Short mmCIF file of C-alpha atoms in Angstrom, two decimals:
data_model
loop_
_atom_site.label_atom_id
_atom_site.label_comp_id
_atom_site.label_asym_id
_atom_site.label_seq_id
_atom_site.Cartn_x
_atom_site.Cartn_y
_atom_site.Cartn_z
CA MET A 131 9.96 0.16 28.47
CA LYS A 132 8.84 0.92 32.04
CA LYS A 133 7.88 4.45 30.93
CA ILE A 134 5.86 3.03 28.03
CA ILE A 135 3.88 0.71 30.34
CA GLU A 136 3.22 3.51 32.85
CA LEU A 137 1.84 5.83 30.16
CA LEU A 138 -0.28 3.05 28.70
CA ILE A 139 -1.91 2.56 32.11
CA GLN A 140 -2.29 6.31 32.72
CA GLY A 141 -3.63 7.06 29.26
CA SER A 142 -6.98 6.26 27.70
CA PRO A 143 -6.68 3.23 25.37
CA LYS A 144 -10.44 3.19 24.83
CA GLN A 145 -10.49 6.78 23.56
CA ALA A 146 -7.37 6.12 21.48
CA PHE A 147 -9.11 3.19 19.84
CA LYS A 148 -12.20 5.34 19.07
CA ASP A 149 -10.05 8.08 17.52
CA LEU A 150 -8.12 5.52 15.49
CA TRP A 151 -11.35 3.88 14.31
CA ALA A 152 -12.83 7.22 13.23
CA ALA A 153 -9.69 8.21 11.31
CA SER A 154 -8.98 4.87 9.65
CA PHE A 155 -12.31 3.12 9.01
CA SER A 156 -12.95 4.58 5.57
CA LEU A 157 -9.32 4.16 4.52
CA THR A 158 -9.35 0.54 5.72
CA LEU A 159 -12.58 -0.11 3.86
CA GLY A 160 -11.00 1.43 0.78
CA GLY A 161 -8.00 -0.85 1.21
CA LEU A 162 -10.29 -3.87 1.56
CA ILE A 163 -12.15 -2.97 -1.62
CA SER A 164 -8.89 -2.38 -3.51
CA SER A 165 -7.63 -5.76 -2.27
CA ILE A 166 -10.83 -7.50 -3.34
CA MET A 167 -10.63 -5.94 -6.81
CA THR A 168 -7.00 -6.99 -7.29
CA GLY A 169 -7.62 -10.42 -5.80
CA LEU A 170 -10.58 -11.10 -8.09
CA ASP A 171 -8.50 -10.11 -11.13
CA ALA A 172 -5.85 -12.62 -10.07
CA ILE A 173 -8.30 -15.45 -9.35
CA TYR A 174 -10.23 -14.99 -12.59
CA LEU A 175 -7.08 -14.76 -14.70
CA SER A 176 -5.46 -17.78 -13.01
CA HIS A 177 -8.44 -19.83 -14.21
CA LEU A 178 -8.07 -18.30 -17.68
CA SER A 179 -4.36 -19.23 -17.88
CA PRO A 180 -1.34 -19.40 -15.53
CA ASN A 181 0.38 -17.04 -17.98
CA ALA A 182 -2.38 -14.48 -17.44
CA LEU A 183 -1.71 -14.49 -13.69
CA ASN A 184 2.01 -14.21 -14.39
CA ALA A 185 1.23 -11.08 -16.42
CA ILE A 186 -0.38 -9.52 -13.33
CA THR A 187 2.56 -10.65 -11.18
CA ILE A 188 5.01 -8.86 -13.48
CA SER A 189 2.79 -5.74 -13.57
CA SER A 190 2.14 -5.57 -9.81
CA PRO A 191 5.38 -3.88 -8.64
CA TYR A 192 4.94 -1.12 -11.22
CA ILE A 193 1.29 -0.66 -10.30
CA GLY A 194 2.57 -0.52 -6.72
CA ILE A 195 4.67 2.51 -7.68
CA VAL A 196 1.51 4.27 -8.87
CA MET A 197 -0.28 3.29 -5.65
CA SER A 198 2.67 4.67 -3.65
CA ILE A 199 2.47 7.99 -5.50
CA SER A 200 -1.28 8.05 -4.81
CA ALA A 201 -0.72 7.27 -1.13
CA GLY A 202 1.92 9.99 -0.91
CA LEU A 203 -0.35 12.63 -2.43
CA GLY A 204 -3.26 11.46 -0.26
CA THR A 205 -1.18 11.60 2.92
CA ALA A 206 0.12 15.06 1.99
CA ILE A 207 -3.33 16.58 1.55
CA SER A 208 -4.64 14.82 4.66
CA ASN A 209 -1.84 16.30 6.77
CA SER A 210 -2.39 19.75 5.24
CA ILE A 211 -6.14 19.73 5.90
CA SER A 212 -5.69 18.56 9.50
CA ARG A 213 -3.21 21.40 10.16
CA SER A 214 -5.07 24.22 8.36
CA THR A 215 -7.01 26.51 10.69
CA LYS A 216 -8.14 29.24 8.26
CA SER A 217 -10.44 28.74 5.27
CA HIS A 218 -8.30 30.70 2.78
CA HIS A 219 -5.25 28.64 3.81
CA LEU A 220 -7.28 25.48 3.31
CA ARG A 221 -8.32 26.48 -0.23
CA LYS A 222 -4.70 27.05 -1.16
CA GLU A 223 -3.72 23.64 0.26
CA LEU A 224 -6.44 22.01 -1.84
CA PHE A 225 -5.32 23.95 -4.92
CA ALA A 226 -1.74 22.82 -4.32
CA SER A 227 -2.94 19.22 -4.00
CA MET A 228 -4.86 19.31 -7.28
CA THR A 229 -1.84 20.89 -9.01
CA LEU A 230 0.48 18.13 -7.79
CA THR A 231 -2.07 15.45 -8.69
CA SER A 232 -2.38 16.76 -12.25
CA ILE A 233 1.40 16.82 -12.70
CA ALA A 234 1.69 13.30 -11.28
CA MET A 235 -0.96 11.97 -13.67
CA VAL A 236 0.86 13.39 -16.71
CA VAL A 237 4.20 11.90 -15.60
CA ILE A 238 2.64 8.51 -14.77
CA GLY A 239 0.84 8.33 -18.11
CA PHE A 240 4.03 9.12 -20.03
CA LEU A 241 6.22 6.67 -18.09
CA SER A 242 3.62 3.88 -18.15
CA TYR A 243 3.37 4.00 -21.93
CA TYR A 244 7.11 4.16 -22.61
CA SER A 245 8.32 1.72 -19.92
CA VAL A 246 6.94 -1.48 -21.48
CA GLU A 247 10.25 -2.65 -22.98
CA PHE A 248 12.04 -1.96 -19.71
CA ILE A 249 9.54 -4.12 -17.80
CA ILE A 250 9.76 -6.93 -20.36
CA ASN A 251 13.56 -6.95 -20.19
CA SER A 252 13.60 -6.83 -16.37
CA VAL A 253 12.20 -10.39 -16.19
CA GLY A 254 13.63 -11.65 -19.50
CA LEU A 255 10.36 -12.34 -21.34
CA HIS A 256 12.18 -12.21 -24.68
CA GLU A 257 15.06 -14.43 -23.58
CA ASP A 258 13.52 -17.34 -21.63
CA LYS A 259 11.45 -19.76 -23.73
CA SER A 260 9.30 -20.77 -20.73
CA LEU A 261 8.41 -17.09 -20.15
CA LYS A 262 7.70 -16.05 -23.76
CA PRO A 263 4.01 -17.17 -23.66
CA ILE A 264 3.44 -14.55 -20.92
CA LEU A 265 4.35 -11.65 -23.24
CA PRO A 266 1.02 -11.17 -25.12
CA TYR A 267 -0.95 -11.42 -21.86
CA PHE A 268 1.28 -8.82 -20.23
CA GLU A 269 1.05 -6.36 -23.12
CA ASP A 270 -2.75 -6.67 -23.25
CA TYR A 271 -3.10 -6.10 -19.52
CA TRP A 272 -0.56 -3.29 -19.17
CA TYR A 273 -1.60 -1.06 -22.09
CA TYR A 274 -5.29 -1.26 -21.23
CA LEU A 275 -4.61 -0.55 -17.55
CA ILE A 276 -2.81 2.78 -18.13
CA PRO A 277 -6.06 4.85 -17.92
CA GLY A 278 -6.94 2.99 -14.72
CA GLN A 279 -3.59 3.93 -13.18
CA LEU A 280 -4.24 7.62 -13.86
CA LEU A 281 -7.77 7.38 -12.49
CA LEU A 282 -6.45 5.59 -9.39
CA VAL A 283 -4.28 8.60 -8.54
CA MET A 284 -7.18 11.05 -8.83
CA PHE A 285 -9.57 8.69 -7.02
CA THR A 286 -7.19 8.25 -4.07
CA VAL A 287 -6.60 11.98 -3.64
CA LEU A 288 -10.29 12.90 -3.91
CA LEU A 289 -11.19 10.13 -1.50
CA GLN A 290 -8.60 11.37 0.99
CA ILE A 291 -10.03 14.90 0.75
CA LEU A 292 -13.49 13.56 1.56
CA VAL A 293 -12.05 11.54 4.46
CA ALA A 294 -10.27 14.61 5.86
CA PHE A 295 -13.51 16.62 5.78
CA GLY A 296 -15.46 13.78 7.42
CA ASP A 297 -17.78 13.15 4.48
CA THR A 298 -20.25 10.38 5.35
CA LYS A 299 -20.77 9.18 1.76
CA ILE A 300 -17.30 7.69 1.39
CA ASN A 301 -18.29 4.16 2.32
CA LEU A 302 -21.12 4.21 -0.22
CA ILE A 303 -18.73 5.41 -2.95
CA LEU A 304 -16.27 2.62 -2.15
CA PHE A 305 -19.05 0.04 -2.13
CA LYS A 306 -20.27 1.20 -5.56
CA VAL A 307 -16.76 1.04 -7.03
CA CYS A 308 -16.29 -2.49 -5.70
CA CYS A 309 -19.68 -3.65 -7.02
CA ILE A 310 -18.98 -2.23 -10.48
CA ASN A 311 -15.67 -4.09 -10.65
CA ILE A 312 -17.15 -7.36 -9.35
CA ILE A 313 -19.96 -7.23 -11.92
CA LEU A 314 -17.83 -6.22 -14.91
CA ASN A 315 -14.88 -8.55 -14.27
CA PRO A 316 -16.43 -11.91 -15.24
CA ILE A 317 -18.45 -10.29 -18.04
CA PHE A 318 -15.39 -8.77 -19.70
CA ILE A 319 -12.94 -11.63 -19.00
CA PHE A 320 -15.14 -14.64 -19.78
CA GLY A 321 -18.43 -13.38 -21.24
CA LEU A 322 -16.96 -11.09 -23.89
CA LYS A 323 -13.73 -13.15 -23.98
CA PHE A 324 -11.49 -10.11 -23.55
CA GLY A 325 -9.14 -12.00 -21.20
CA CYS A 326 -6.48 -9.75 -19.66
CA LYS A 327 -7.89 -6.77 -21.54
CA GLY A 328 -11.21 -7.39 -19.78
CA ALA A 329 -9.59 -7.39 -16.33
CA ALA A 330 -7.90 -4.06 -17.10
CA LEU A 331 -11.03 -2.50 -18.62
CA SER A 332 -13.22 -3.46 -15.65
CA THR A 333 -10.69 -1.81 -13.33
CA ASP A 334 -10.58 1.31 -15.55
CA LEU A 335 -14.36 1.67 -15.54
CA ALA A 336 -14.63 1.05 -11.80
CA TYR A 337 -12.14 3.84 -11.04
CA LEU A 338 -13.80 6.11 -13.62
CA PHE A 339 -17.10 5.80 -11.79
CA GLY A 340 -15.24 6.25 -8.49
CA VAL A 341 -13.68 9.53 -9.64
CA THR A 342 -17.08 10.71 -10.91
CA PHE A 343 -18.76 9.94 -7.58
CA CYS A 344 -15.94 11.64 -5.65
CA LEU A 345 -15.99 14.76 -7.84
CA PHE A 346 -19.72 15.10 -7.37
CA ASN A 347 -19.35 14.92 -3.58
CA SER A 348 -16.17 17.02 -3.30
CA LYS A 349 -17.13 19.92 -5.60
CA LYS A 350 -18.14 22.05 -2.60
CA TYR A 351 -14.55 21.83 -1.32
CA LEU A 352 -12.81 22.34 -4.67
CA ARG A 353 -13.87 25.88 -5.52
CA PHE A 354 -10.88 27.70 -6.94
CA LYS A 355 -12.56 30.47 -8.97
CA LYS A 356 -11.92 33.13 -6.34
CA ILE A 357 -8.46 31.91 -5.42
CA LYS A 358 -5.63 34.30 -6.16
CA TYR A 359 -1.92 33.69 -6.36
CA SER A 360 -0.16 34.42 -3.11
CA SER A 361 3.06 33.56 -1.35
CA LEU A 362 1.16 30.79 0.47
CA ILE A 363 0.66 28.59 -2.62
CA LEU A 364 4.30 27.75 -3.35
CA PRO A 365 5.07 26.82 0.29
CA ALA A 366 1.94 24.64 0.28
CA ILE A 367 3.13 22.87 -2.88
CA TYR A 368 6.59 22.46 -1.37
CA ARG A 369 5.26 21.01 1.91
CA GLN A 370 2.95 18.58 0.16
CA THR A 371 5.65 17.56 -2.33
CA LYS A 372 8.06 16.86 0.53
CA THR A 373 5.51 14.70 2.38
CA ALA A 374 4.44 12.92 -0.81
CA ILE A 375 8.05 12.12 -1.75
CA VAL A 376 8.85 10.74 1.70
CA VAL A 377 5.79 8.47 1.71
CA PHE A 378 6.42 7.48 -1.91
CA VAL A 379 10.04 6.54 -1.19
CA GLY A 380 9.06 4.59 1.92
CA MET A 381 6.29 2.69 0.13
CA GLY A 382 7.51 2.78 -3.46
CA ILE A 383 10.79 1.16 -2.55
CA TRP A 384 8.74 -1.99 -1.93
CA SER A 385 7.91 -1.95 -5.62
CA VAL A 386 11.64 -2.18 -6.30
CA TYR A 387 11.52 -5.12 -3.90
CA GLY A 388 8.85 -6.71 -6.12
CA VAL A 389 10.86 -6.09 -9.30
CA LEU A 390 13.97 -7.69 -7.80
CA PHE A 391 12.19 -10.74 -6.46
CA ASN A 392 10.10 -11.21 -9.61
CA GLY A 393 13.34 -11.29 -11.57
CA LEU A 394 14.77 -13.83 -9.14
CA ALA A 395 11.60 -15.96 -9.37
CA ALA A 396 11.53 -15.75 -13.18
CA SER A 397 15.10 -17.08 -13.27
CA GLN A 398 13.75 -20.21 -11.54
CA GLY A 399 11.07 -20.72 -14.21
CA ALA A 400 7.42 -19.86 -14.95
CA ALA A 401 6.13 -22.22 -12.22
CA VAL A 402 7.99 -20.34 -9.47
CA LEU A 403 6.84 -16.99 -10.94
CA PHE A 404 3.25 -18.30 -10.77
CA ALA A 405 3.68 -19.38 -7.13
CA ILE A 406 5.26 -16.08 -6.05
CA GLY A 407 2.41 -14.27 -7.84
CA ILE A 408 -0.17 -15.93 -5.58
CA TYR A 409 2.09 -15.42 -2.55
CA ASP A 410 2.39 -11.70 -3.36
CA GLN A 411 -1.38 -11.40 -3.82
CA ILE A 412 -1.96 -12.78 -0.31
CA GLN A 413 0.73 -10.58 1.24
CA SER A 414 -0.61 -7.55 -0.62
CA PHE A 415 -4.19 -8.25 0.45
CA PHE A 416 -3.41 -8.02 4.16
CA ALA A 417 -0.81 -5.25 3.75
CA THR A 418 -3.35 -3.11 1.86
CA LEU A 419 -5.90 -3.71 4.62
CA THR A 420 -3.47 -2.31 7.18
CA ARG A 421 -2.63 0.81 5.15
CA GLY A 422 -5.86 2.38 6.35
CA ILE A 423 -4.89 1.74 9.97
CA CYS A 424 -1.43 3.16 9.31
CA GLY A 425 -2.96 6.24 7.67
CA GLY A 426 -5.35 6.68 10.61
CA PHE A 427 -2.47 6.28 13.06
CA LEU A 428 -0.50 8.96 11.20
CA VAL A 429 -3.40 11.44 11.34
CA VAL A 430 -4.31 10.80 15.01
CA PHE A 431 -0.69 10.63 16.18
CA ASN A 432 0.21 13.87 14.35
CA LYS A 433 -2.76 15.66 15.91
CA THR A 434 -1.87 14.39 19.39
CA LEU A 435 1.77 15.41 18.95
CA SER A 436 0.77 18.91 17.80
CA GLU A 437 -1.38 19.28 20.95
CA ARG A 438 1.41 17.78 23.10
CA LEU A 439 -0.97 15.35 24.82
CA TYR A 440 1.96 13.16 25.79
CA SER A 441 -0.13 10.80 27.93
CA ASN A 442 -1.97 9.66 24.77
CA TYR A 443 1.11 8.89 22.65
CA VAL A 444 1.56 5.34 23.93
CA PRO A 445 -2.16 4.32 23.91
CA ILE A 446 -2.46 5.41 20.26
CA PHE A 447 0.72 3.52 19.34
CA VAL A 448 -0.33 0.34 21.19
CA CYS A 449 -3.93 0.37 19.88
CA SER A 450 -2.64 0.72 16.31
CA ILE A 451 -0.29 -2.23 16.82
CA VAL A 452 -3.09 -4.39 18.26
CA VAL A 453 -5.41 -3.72 15.31
CA VAL A 454 -2.72 -4.20 12.64
CA GLN A 455 -1.36 -7.34 14.32
CA PHE A 456 -4.89 -8.78 14.54
CA ILE A 457 -5.32 -8.37 10.77
CA PHE A 458 -1.94 -9.98 10.11
CA LEU A 459 -2.75 -12.85 12.48
CA ILE A 460 -5.83 -13.64 10.40
CA GLY A 461 -3.59 -13.84 7.33
CA TRP A 462 -1.08 -15.96 9.27
CA ALA A 463 -3.76 -18.45 10.35
CA ILE A 464 -5.32 -18.76 6.89
CA SER A 465 -1.95 -19.16 5.13
CA LEU A 466 -0.63 -21.69 7.64
CA PHE A 467 -3.70 -23.81 8.37
CA PHE A 468 -5.81 -23.52 5.20
CA PRO A 469 -3.36 -23.64 2.26
CA ASN A 470 -5.72 -25.86 0.25
CA TYR A 471 -8.17 -22.96 0.07
CA PHE A 472 -5.72 -20.99 -2.08
CA LYS A 473 -4.94 -23.99 -4.28
CA SER A 474 -8.65 -24.40 -4.93
CA ALA A 475 -9.30 -20.67 -5.45
CA TYR A 476 -6.51 -20.35 -8.01
CA GLY A 477 -7.27 -23.68 -9.69
CA ILE A 478 -3.94 -25.37 -8.93
CA ASN A 479 -3.89 -29.09 -9.69
CA GLU A 480 -0.28 -29.74 -10.68
CA SER A 481 1.81 -31.35 -7.92
CA VAL A 482 4.88 -29.21 -8.72
CA LEU A 483 2.93 -25.98 -8.34
CA SER A 484 1.37 -27.30 -5.12
CA ILE A 485 4.81 -27.93 -3.58
CA GLU A 486 6.11 -24.50 -4.57
CA LEU A 487 3.00 -22.67 -3.39
CA ALA A 488 2.98 -24.58 -0.08
CA THR A 489 6.57 -23.43 0.53
CA PHE A 490 5.74 -19.79 -0.18
CA LEU A 491 2.57 -19.92 1.96
CA LYS A 492 4.42 -21.41 4.94
CA PHE A 493 7.08 -18.71 5.00
CA GLY A 494 4.57 -16.04 4.01
CA ALA A 495 2.48 -16.91 7.06
CA TRP A 496 5.40 -16.20 9.38
CA LEU A 497 6.20 -13.01 7.50
CA LEU A 498 2.68 -11.80 8.27
CA PHE A 499 3.05 -12.94 11.89
CA ILE A 500 6.02 -10.63 12.54
CA SER A 501 4.79 -7.60 10.57
CA GLY A 502 2.48 -5.77 13.00
CA ILE A 503 4.77 -3.82 15.35
CA PRO A 504 7.39 -2.83 12.73
CA ARG A 505 4.74 -1.50 10.33
CA ILE A 506 3.37 0.98 12.89
CA SER A 507 6.78 1.93 14.29
CA GLN A 508 8.04 2.66 10.76
CA ILE A 509 5.08 5.00 10.10
CA GLY A 510 5.77 6.60 13.49
CA PHE A 511 9.16 7.80 12.25
CA LEU A 512 7.29 10.22 9.95
CA SER A 513 5.41 11.78 12.86
CA LEU A 514 8.61 12.18 14.89
CA ASP A 515 10.28 14.03 11.99
CA LYS A 516 12.64 11.13 11.30
CA SER A 517 11.57 10.48 7.73
CA TRP A 518 15.09 9.34 6.82
CA LEU A 519 14.66 6.41 9.25
CA PHE A 520 11.34 5.59 7.57
CA ALA A 521 13.09 5.29 4.19
CA LEU A 522 16.22 3.63 5.62
CA ASN A 523 14.13 0.90 7.26
CA SER A 524 12.58 -0.07 3.93
CA PHE A 525 15.84 0.26 2.01
CA VAL A 526 17.87 -1.95 4.38
CA MET A 527 15.14 -4.60 4.52
CA ILE A 528 14.90 -4.82 0.73
CA ILE A 529 18.64 -4.93 0.00
CA LEU A 530 19.29 -7.37 2.84
CA GLY A 531 16.38 -9.63 1.83
CA TYR A 532 17.44 -9.72 -1.81
CA CYS A 533 21.10 -10.42 -0.99
CA ILE A 534 20.22 -13.29 1.35
CA SER A 535 17.82 -14.78 -1.22
CA PHE A 536 20.28 -14.36 -4.08
CA PHE A 537 23.14 -16.12 -2.28
CA LEU A 538 20.90 -18.95 -1.01
CA THR A 539 19.30 -19.66 -4.41
CA ASP A 540 22.01 -22.13 -5.46
CA ILE A 541 21.68 -23.96 -2.13
CA ILE A 542 17.93 -24.25 -1.50
CA SER A 543 16.50 -23.24 -4.89
CA PHE A 544 13.25 -21.21 -4.92
CA SER A 545 12.82 -21.55 -1.12
CA ALA A 546 15.59 -18.96 -0.82
CA ILE A 547 13.14 -16.20 -1.82
CA PRO A 548 10.79 -16.36 1.21
CA VAL A 549 13.67 -17.36 3.53
CA GLY A 550 15.55 -14.20 2.57
CA GLN A 551 12.48 -12.01 3.08
CA VAL A 552 11.69 -13.38 6.55
CA SER A 553 15.35 -13.21 7.66
CA ALA A 554 15.72 -9.58 6.57
CA HIS A 555 12.45 -8.64 8.29
CA ILE A 556 13.59 -10.13 11.61
CA ILE A 557 17.01 -8.42 11.47
CA CYS A 558 15.46 -5.01 10.69
CA ASP A 559 12.83 -5.42 13.41
CA ILE A 560 15.58 -6.00 15.98
CA VAL A 561 17.25 -2.72 14.94
CA PHE A 562 14.45 -0.30 14.01
CA VAL A 563 11.61 -1.09 16.45
CA PRO A 564 13.74 -0.33 19.55
CA SER A 565 14.97 2.81 17.76
CA PHE A 566 11.39 4.08 17.43
CA ILE A 567 10.56 3.24 21.05
CA PHE A 568 13.68 5.14 22.18
CA LEU A 569 12.67 8.20 20.12
CA LEU A 570 9.08 7.99 21.41
CA VAL A 571 10.20 7.93 25.05
CA LYS A 572 12.54 10.85 24.34
CA ARG A 573 9.65 12.85 22.81
CA ILE A 574 7.37 12.00 25.76
CA LYS A 575 9.95 13.32 28.24
CA LYS A 576 10.42 16.50 26.20
CA ASP A 577 6.68 17.21 25.83
CA SER A 578 5.91 16.37 29.47
CA VAL A 579 8.42 19.02 30.59
CA SER A 580 6.93 21.57 28.15
CA TYR A 581 3.40 20.74 29.37
CA ILE A 582 4.36 21.26 33.03
CA HIS A 583 5.92 24.68 32.30
CA ARG A 584 2.94 26.05 30.38
#
């Protein structure tokens, strides 16, 4: 710890913050817009019917899998672009990225269409009478959202390519996508009375326009006519696949987390499923905001590690923590001190729902409060070539959280769900955060010796 403090003082936190801002601003803005789009869907549909919001809650973990695949592909191409020094190498990396993206879209489309029965059975929509009214809302939303899921993958990858090349039109593209969704949502849901179909269609069209805008701006980078097969293409595909899988496992495992806890909530009744749906929306909103910071940290930290500028390792790490923790503290304050805002936004009047939501918000606030440092340290494992620790951190937290919640359900009812999540988070933080700091100090010592002997 003494070494960490010394390097923080010796380094340049101001420059680290500037580098982090430059690398993560567009990604953070994209996360904000994605959060707004998802949040508006949830708010509109909760006013349409609690069952409509429950349909989104059931869908969310599986949509999260698609988002994790998108994030993995985006991270892979971002890393490849930042490490490519020759133009012909860069073209092959881009070609490899588009190949992987196309394959991913085909697989996602196939699995999305044929996984409906599996999703329905995972929460018992056919079995529980209180959950059966959710079924038509879910089917409407899910089937109409499949094109949007495919477009999301392409949009994320193209956006990441533009970010990596420093394109200045990214923010405008994101703003347009958000505006299209905001305008179409109420028209389709309430004006044309499409309900859940309308929410899905507005998302589909927003991402369609987003892909179109991105293709128009990225066509100068995606010129493959003159590209020829060489031994460089397969290694590029392998490297990107490896990175994408690691990120997907680390992030996608949280979708398994959602599936498990949705099943646990559904076993407590539709009211608890409704409450956990709002709770998840709030958690997801702030988590999505921080993904941009995490992505920026990964890019800047990787670049600094490759240059062996060991004096900047700690400032970048600390600045990333400060920014992420600040975002989570906003969520903590809103959830803890302004719970009535969410009740009003989602149109909750029933006293039972109010009690359940208040319980989830209280524990959710503290979950946000303790999430800053572990989120950045977990991403840092990727940069230090300890991807297995990245995945292990998520895996242990999920299994531990579910087991605690499952065994406490008979004792404290639905409160067991957030209690289990917070308890698992604290236990994993105690183990994995010091592990990252130990590895970081070890890397600093190694690179400082190499730097001196240059």
